Short mmCIF file of C-alpha atoms in Angstrom, two decimals:
data_model
loop_
_atom_site.label_atom_id
_atom_site.label_comp_id
_atom_site.label_asym_id
_atom_site.label_seq_id
_atom_site.Cartn_x
_atom_site.Cartn_y
_atom_site.Cartn_z
CA UNK H 1 0.00 0.00 0.00
CA UNK H 2 1.36 3.44 -0.91
CA UNK H 3 2.51 5.52 2.05
CA UNK H 4 1.75 9.20 2.40
CA UNK H 5 4.89 11.27 1.74
CA UNK H 6 5.99 14.21 3.90
CA UNK H 7 4.15 17.38 2.93
CA UNK H 8 1.53 15.36 1.04
CA UNK H 9 -1.36 17.24 2.67
CA UNK H 10 0.02 20.60 1.51
CA UNK H 11 0.95 19.85 -2.07
CA UNK H 12 -1.27 20.84 -5.01
CA UNK H 13 -0.49 19.35 -8.39
CA UNK H 14 -1.18 21.74 -11.26
CA UNK H 15 -2.25 20.14 -14.53
CA UNK H 16 -2.85 22.93 -17.02
CA UNK H 17 -1.58 24.29 -20.34
CA UNK H 18 1.85 25.89 -20.25
CA UNK H 19 1.63 28.12 -23.30
CA UNK H 20 2.11 31.87 -23.18
CA UNK H 21 -1.59 32.69 -23.62
CA UNK H 22 -2.42 30.69 -20.49
CA UNK H 23 0.35 32.29 -18.41
CA UNK H 24 -1.84 34.89 -16.59
CA UNK H 25 -4.18 32.10 -15.44
CA UNK H 26 -1.28 29.86 -14.37
CA UNK H 27 0.19 32.76 -12.40
CA UNK H 28 -3.16 33.33 -10.68
CA UNK H 29 -3.31 29.62 -9.77
CA UNK H 30 0.20 29.60 -8.30
CA UNK H 31 -0.37 32.79 -6.30
CA UNK H 32 -3.67 31.51 -4.86
CA UNK H 33 -2.26 28.12 -3.88
CA UNK H 34 0.61 29.78 -2.02
CA UNK H 35 -1.58 32.42 -0.40
CA UNK H 36 -3.92 29.71 0.86
CA UNK H 37 -0.90 28.06 2.60
CA UNK H 38 -0.40 25.21 0.14
CA UNK H 39 2.51 24.38 -2.13
CA UNK H 40 2.04 24.36 -5.92
CA UNK H 41 3.69 21.50 -7.80
CA UNK H 42 4.00 21.22 -11.55
CA UNK H 43 5.81 19.11 -14.11
CA UNK H 44 7.65 22.37 -14.81
CA UNK H 45 9.19 22.28 -11.31
CA UNK H 46 11.71 19.68 -12.42
CA UNK H 47 13.78 19.54 -15.59
CA UNK H 48 15.81 16.38 -15.85
CA UNK H 49 16.39 15.02 -19.33
CA UNK H 50 17.12 11.57 -17.91
CA UNK H 51 13.76 11.43 -16.13
CA UNK H 52 10.97 9.71 -18.04
CA UNK H 53 8.16 12.24 -18.40
CA UNK H 54 5.39 9.84 -17.48
CA UNK H 55 7.32 8.58 -14.44
CA UNK H 56 7.69 12.18 -13.34
CA UNK H 57 3.93 12.76 -13.59
CA UNK H 58 3.25 9.54 -11.66
CA UNK H 59 5.60 10.72 -8.93
CA UNK H 60 4.12 14.22 -8.75
CA UNK H 61 0.54 12.93 -8.55
CA UNK H 62 1.55 10.37 -5.92
CA UNK H 63 3.06 13.12 -3.77
CA UNK H 64 0.10 15.53 -3.91
CA UNK H 65 -3.19 15.23 -2.09
CA UNK H 66 -4.73 18.04 -4.10
CA UNK H 67 -4.87 18.70 -7.79
CA UNK H 68 -5.98 21.45 -10.13
CA UNK H 69 -6.89 20.39 -13.65
CA UNK H 70 -7.76 22.74 -16.47
CA UNK H 71 -9.18 20.91 -19.45
CA UNK H 72 -10.40 24.09 -21.14
CA UNK H 73 -7.70 24.02 -23.80
CA UNK H 74 -8.32 20.73 -25.50
CA UNK H 75 -8.88 22.53 -28.79
CA UNK H 76 -7.09 21.50 -31.96
CA UNK H 77 -3.40 22.33 -32.14
CA UNK H 78 -1.47 23.53 -35.20
CA UNK H 79 -1.55 19.97 -36.57
CA UNK H 80 -5.34 19.87 -36.36
CA UNK H 81 -5.27 17.41 -33.46
CA UNK H 82 -6.70 17.83 -29.94
CA UNK H 83 -4.40 18.29 -26.93
CA UNK H 84 -4.88 15.26 -24.72
CA UNK H 85 -2.26 15.83 -22.01
CA UNK H 86 -4.58 17.54 -19.52
CA UNK H 87 -7.45 15.01 -19.76
CA UNK H 88 -4.89 12.19 -19.63
CA UNK H 89 -3.31 13.52 -16.41
CA UNK H 90 -6.78 14.06 -14.97
CA UNK H 91 -7.41 10.36 -15.65
CA UNK H 92 -4.17 9.43 -13.89
CA UNK H 93 -5.26 11.43 -10.85
CA UNK H 94 -8.64 9.68 -10.75
CA UNK H 95 -6.85 6.36 -11.13
CA UNK H 96 -4.50 7.12 -8.23
CA UNK H 97 -7.45 8.04 -6.05
CA UNK H 98 -9.34 4.89 -6.98
CA UNK H 99 -6.54 2.33 -6.95
CA UNK H 100 -3.79 3.97 -4.88
CA UNK H 101 -4.86 2.53 -1.55
CA UNK H 102 -5.84 4.27 1.65
CA UNK H 103 -3.20 7.00 1.41
CA UNK H 104 -4.68 8.30 -1.83
CA UNK H 105 -8.36 7.87 -1.12
CA UNK H 106 -8.55 11.40 0.28
CA UNK H 107 -7.21 12.93 -2.92
CA UNK H 108 -9.24 15.95 -3.97
CA UNK H 109 -9.37 17.79 -7.28
CA UNK H 110 -10.90 20.83 -8.89
CA UNK H 111 -11.55 20.58 -12.61
CA UNK H 112 -11.74 23.76 -14.64
CA UNK H 113 -13.12 24.33 -18.07
CA UNK H 114 -13.93 27.50 -19.88
CA UNK H 115 -17.64 26.85 -20.31
CA UNK H 116 -19.37 24.63 -17.75
CA UNK H 117 -20.16 21.05 -18.84
CA UNK H 118 -18.56 21.47 -22.25
CA UNK H 119 -16.40 18.45 -21.35
CA UNK H 120 -19.43 16.23 -21.84
CA UNK H 121 -18.99 16.69 -25.57
CA UNK H 122 -15.53 15.15 -25.63
CA UNK H 123 -14.94 13.22 -22.39
CA UNK H 124 -18.33 11.88 -21.37
CA UNK H 125 -16.83 9.16 -19.14
CA UNK H 126 -16.47 11.71 -16.37
CA UNK H 127 -20.10 12.86 -16.56
CA UNK H 128 -21.28 13.74 -13.09
CA UNK H 129 -18.10 15.63 -12.20
CA UNK H 130 -18.95 19.11 -11.00
CA UNK H 131 -16.51 21.14 -13.06
CA UNK H 132 -15.95 24.85 -12.55
CA UNK H 133 -16.09 27.32 -15.39
CA UNK H 134 -13.50 30.09 -15.23
CA UNK H 135 -14.43 31.87 -18.44
CA UNK H 136 -10.70 32.63 -18.86
CA UNK H 137 -10.87 35.03 -15.90
CA UNK H 138 -8.00 35.02 -13.42
CA UNK H 139 -10.26 36.49 -10.73
CA UNK H 140 -12.71 33.63 -11.16
CA UNK H 141 -9.85 31.14 -10.85
CA UNK H 142 -8.61 32.79 -7.62
CA UNK H 143 -12.07 32.67 -6.05
CA UNK H 144 -12.86 29.12 -7.16
CA UNK H 145 -9.54 27.69 -5.94
CA UNK H 146 -9.83 29.49 -2.61
CA UNK H 147 -13.36 28.21 -2.05
CA UNK H 148 -12.41 24.68 -3.06
CA UNK H 149 -9.42 24.52 -0.69
CA UNK H 150 -11.45 26.05 2.13
CA UNK H 151 -14.25 23.53 1.69
CA UNK H 152 -11.82 20.63 1.37
CA UNK H 153 -9.68 21.45 4.41
CA UNK H 154 -11.32 24.23 6.43
CA UNK H 155 -7.86 25.55 7.22
CA UNK H 156 -8.05 28.64 9.38
CA UNK H 157 -5.08 30.17 7.54
CA UNK H 158 -6.96 30.41 4.24
CA UNK H 159 -7.85 34.09 3.83
CA UNK H 160 -11.32 35.35 3.09
CA UNK H 161 -12.14 36.10 -0.52
CA UNK H 162 -11.96 39.85 -0.05
CA UNK H 163 -8.52 39.79 1.51
CA UNK H 164 -7.21 37.24 -0.97
CA UNK H 165 -8.36 39.31 -3.94
CA UNK H 166 -6.83 42.46 -2.46
CA UNK H 167 -3.50 40.65 -2.04
CA UNK H 168 -3.66 39.08 -5.48
CA UNK H 169 -4.53 42.33 -7.26
CA UNK H 170 -1.74 44.12 -5.40
CA UNK H 171 0.71 41.43 -6.53
CA UNK H 172 -0.60 41.55 -10.08
CA UNK H 173 -0.03 45.29 -10.16
CA UNK H 174 3.54 44.91 -8.90
CA UNK H 175 4.53 41.93 -11.05
CA UNK H 176 5.47 43.97 -14.17
CA UNK H 177 7.89 46.07 -12.11
CA UNK H 178 9.41 42.95 -10.53
CA UNK H 179 9.79 41.32 -13.96
CA UNK H 180 11.36 44.46 -15.35
CA UNK H 181 13.94 44.58 -12.57
CA UNK H 182 14.83 40.96 -13.33
CA UNK H 183 14.82 41.54 -17.12
CA UNK H 184 12.09 38.93 -17.54
CA UNK H 185 9.23 38.78 -20.01
CA UNK H 186 6.17 38.74 -17.76
CA UNK H 187 4.49 36.07 -19.94
CA UNK H 188 7.50 33.80 -20.04
CA UNK H 189 8.68 33.61 -16.43
CA UNK H 190 9.87 30.09 -15.64
CA UNK H 191 7.74 28.21 -13.13
CA UNK H 192 10.42 27.96 -10.44
CA UNK H 193 11.39 31.61 -10.82
CA UNK H 194 7.76 32.62 -10.54
CA UNK H 195 7.27 30.51 -7.40
CA UNK H 196 10.28 32.18 -5.85
CA UNK H 197 8.86 35.62 -6.71
CA UNK H 198 5.49 34.73 -5.17
CA UNK H 199 7.06 33.42 -1.97
CA UNK H 200 8.97 36.66 -1.40
CA UNK H 201 6.00 38.77 -2.46
CA UNK H 202 3.71 37.12 0.08
CA UNK H 203 6.35 37.54 2.78
CA UNK H 204 6.59 41.23 1.95
CA UNK H 205 2.88 41.70 1.68
CA UNK H 206 2.19 40.07 5.03
CA UNK H 207 5.44 41.23 6.63
CA UNK H 208 6.38 37.74 7.80
CA UNK R 1 -6.31 34.21 14.45
CA UNK R 2 -4.22 31.33 13.09
CA UNK R 3 -0.66 32.08 12.12
CA UNK R 4 0.08 32.14 8.40
CA UNK R 5 2.80 29.67 7.49
CA UNK R 6 4.14 29.97 3.97
CA UNK R 7 4.89 26.58 2.44
CA UNK R 8 8.15 26.58 0.53
CA UNK R 9 9.73 24.04 -1.79
CA UNK R 10 13.09 22.68 -0.68
CA UNK R 11 16.04 22.74 -3.07
CA UNK R 12 14.23 24.51 -5.89
CA UNK R 13 16.49 25.39 -8.82
CA UNK R 14 15.90 28.85 -10.29
CA UNK R 15 17.34 30.38 -13.44
CA UNK R 16 18.11 33.61 -11.59
CA UNK R 17 19.97 33.79 -8.26
CA UNK R 18 17.45 33.71 -5.43
CA UNK R 19 19.12 36.72 -3.79
CA UNK R 20 18.48 38.72 -6.96
CA UNK R 21 14.82 37.73 -7.01
CA UNK R 22 14.46 38.63 -3.35
CA UNK R 23 16.12 42.01 -3.94
CA UNK R 24 13.80 42.81 -6.87
CA UNK R 25 10.66 41.89 -4.94
CA UNK R 26 11.82 43.77 -1.87
CA UNK R 27 12.58 46.88 -3.92
CA UNK R 28 9.20 46.92 -5.63
CA UNK R 29 7.30 46.38 -2.38
CA UNK R 30 9.34 49.09 -0.68
CA UNK R 31 8.80 51.47 -3.58
CA UNK R 32 5.05 51.17 -3.70
CA UNK R 33 4.45 50.70 -0.03
CA UNK R 34 2.54 48.04 1.80
CA UNK R 35 -1.22 48.12 1.67
CA UNK R 36 -2.91 47.38 4.96
CA UNK R 37 -4.28 43.84 4.81
CA UNK R 38 -6.64 44.48 7.70
CA UNK R 39 -9.52 45.45 5.54
CA UNK R 40 -11.89 47.84 7.15
CA UNK R 41 -15.25 48.97 5.85
CA UNK R 42 -14.91 51.47 3.08
CA UNK R 43 -15.61 55.03 4.07
CA UNK R 44 -16.95 57.44 1.54
CA UNK R 45 -15.67 60.92 1.81
CA UNK R 46 -18.34 63.24 0.59
CA UNK R 47 -17.49 66.41 -1.20
CA UNK R 48 -19.02 69.45 0.51
CA UNK R 49 -22.03 70.79 -1.32
CA UNK R 50 -21.56 74.41 -2.22
CA UNK R 51 -24.66 76.48 -2.82
CA UNK R 52 -24.32 79.56 -4.93
CA UNK R 53 -26.91 82.12 -3.92
CA UNK R 54 -27.45 84.88 -6.32
CA UNK R 55 -29.73 87.85 -6.16
CA UNK R 56 -31.06 87.47 -9.70
#
């Protein structure tokens, strides 16, 4: 039976697109997860050419109790084919929860799409899942993730929506200046660099 | 109120020195000031109404 790893209860696996157009939403996800006292984990956190990609995803899912999936971008790519990575990783997460033993039975996920229940047109096997529609709004993502984590854990350290939005909007306003000082393109900040920025920003914001 | 504990990843590799990132964030937050996170009810400051009385 799989054993729960250290920090398992705090880790949130992020399964979403990584292209530039999605970057503002990914940044909102990462900020919210941190600000709600959890740790965001992504396949982008590690870059080891000798590591099999699928093994890495297995490992990341195994080490995270929570998971954020965005299947809103399953549209056709430049080759005219749909992007299956996000639905595939969502399936792996469901599989881990179902077959991973007691340690993984408490796994909890939020599934985003752009328009609610659109998934039923292309992945009907998961009918009955209560997806959340973000309408490509970062604010909606912040609120939905906060509410989901609060409901799932009832942690007292999760801020109220009003405070969270004030903190997030303040960060969003400052991010261009931070990126400029670091000579970074705001839409192409590497995941680890962005996490580091967010950690310091929250410390500054809350004076901790 | 419960104490906020920021969860941090151990041994994260960044493309920019962490000290440089910290310095940039610190500078921007110092520059623009810290907004009070203790949100209080908004107060609306009303402009005084000025009445012009003429003898027309």
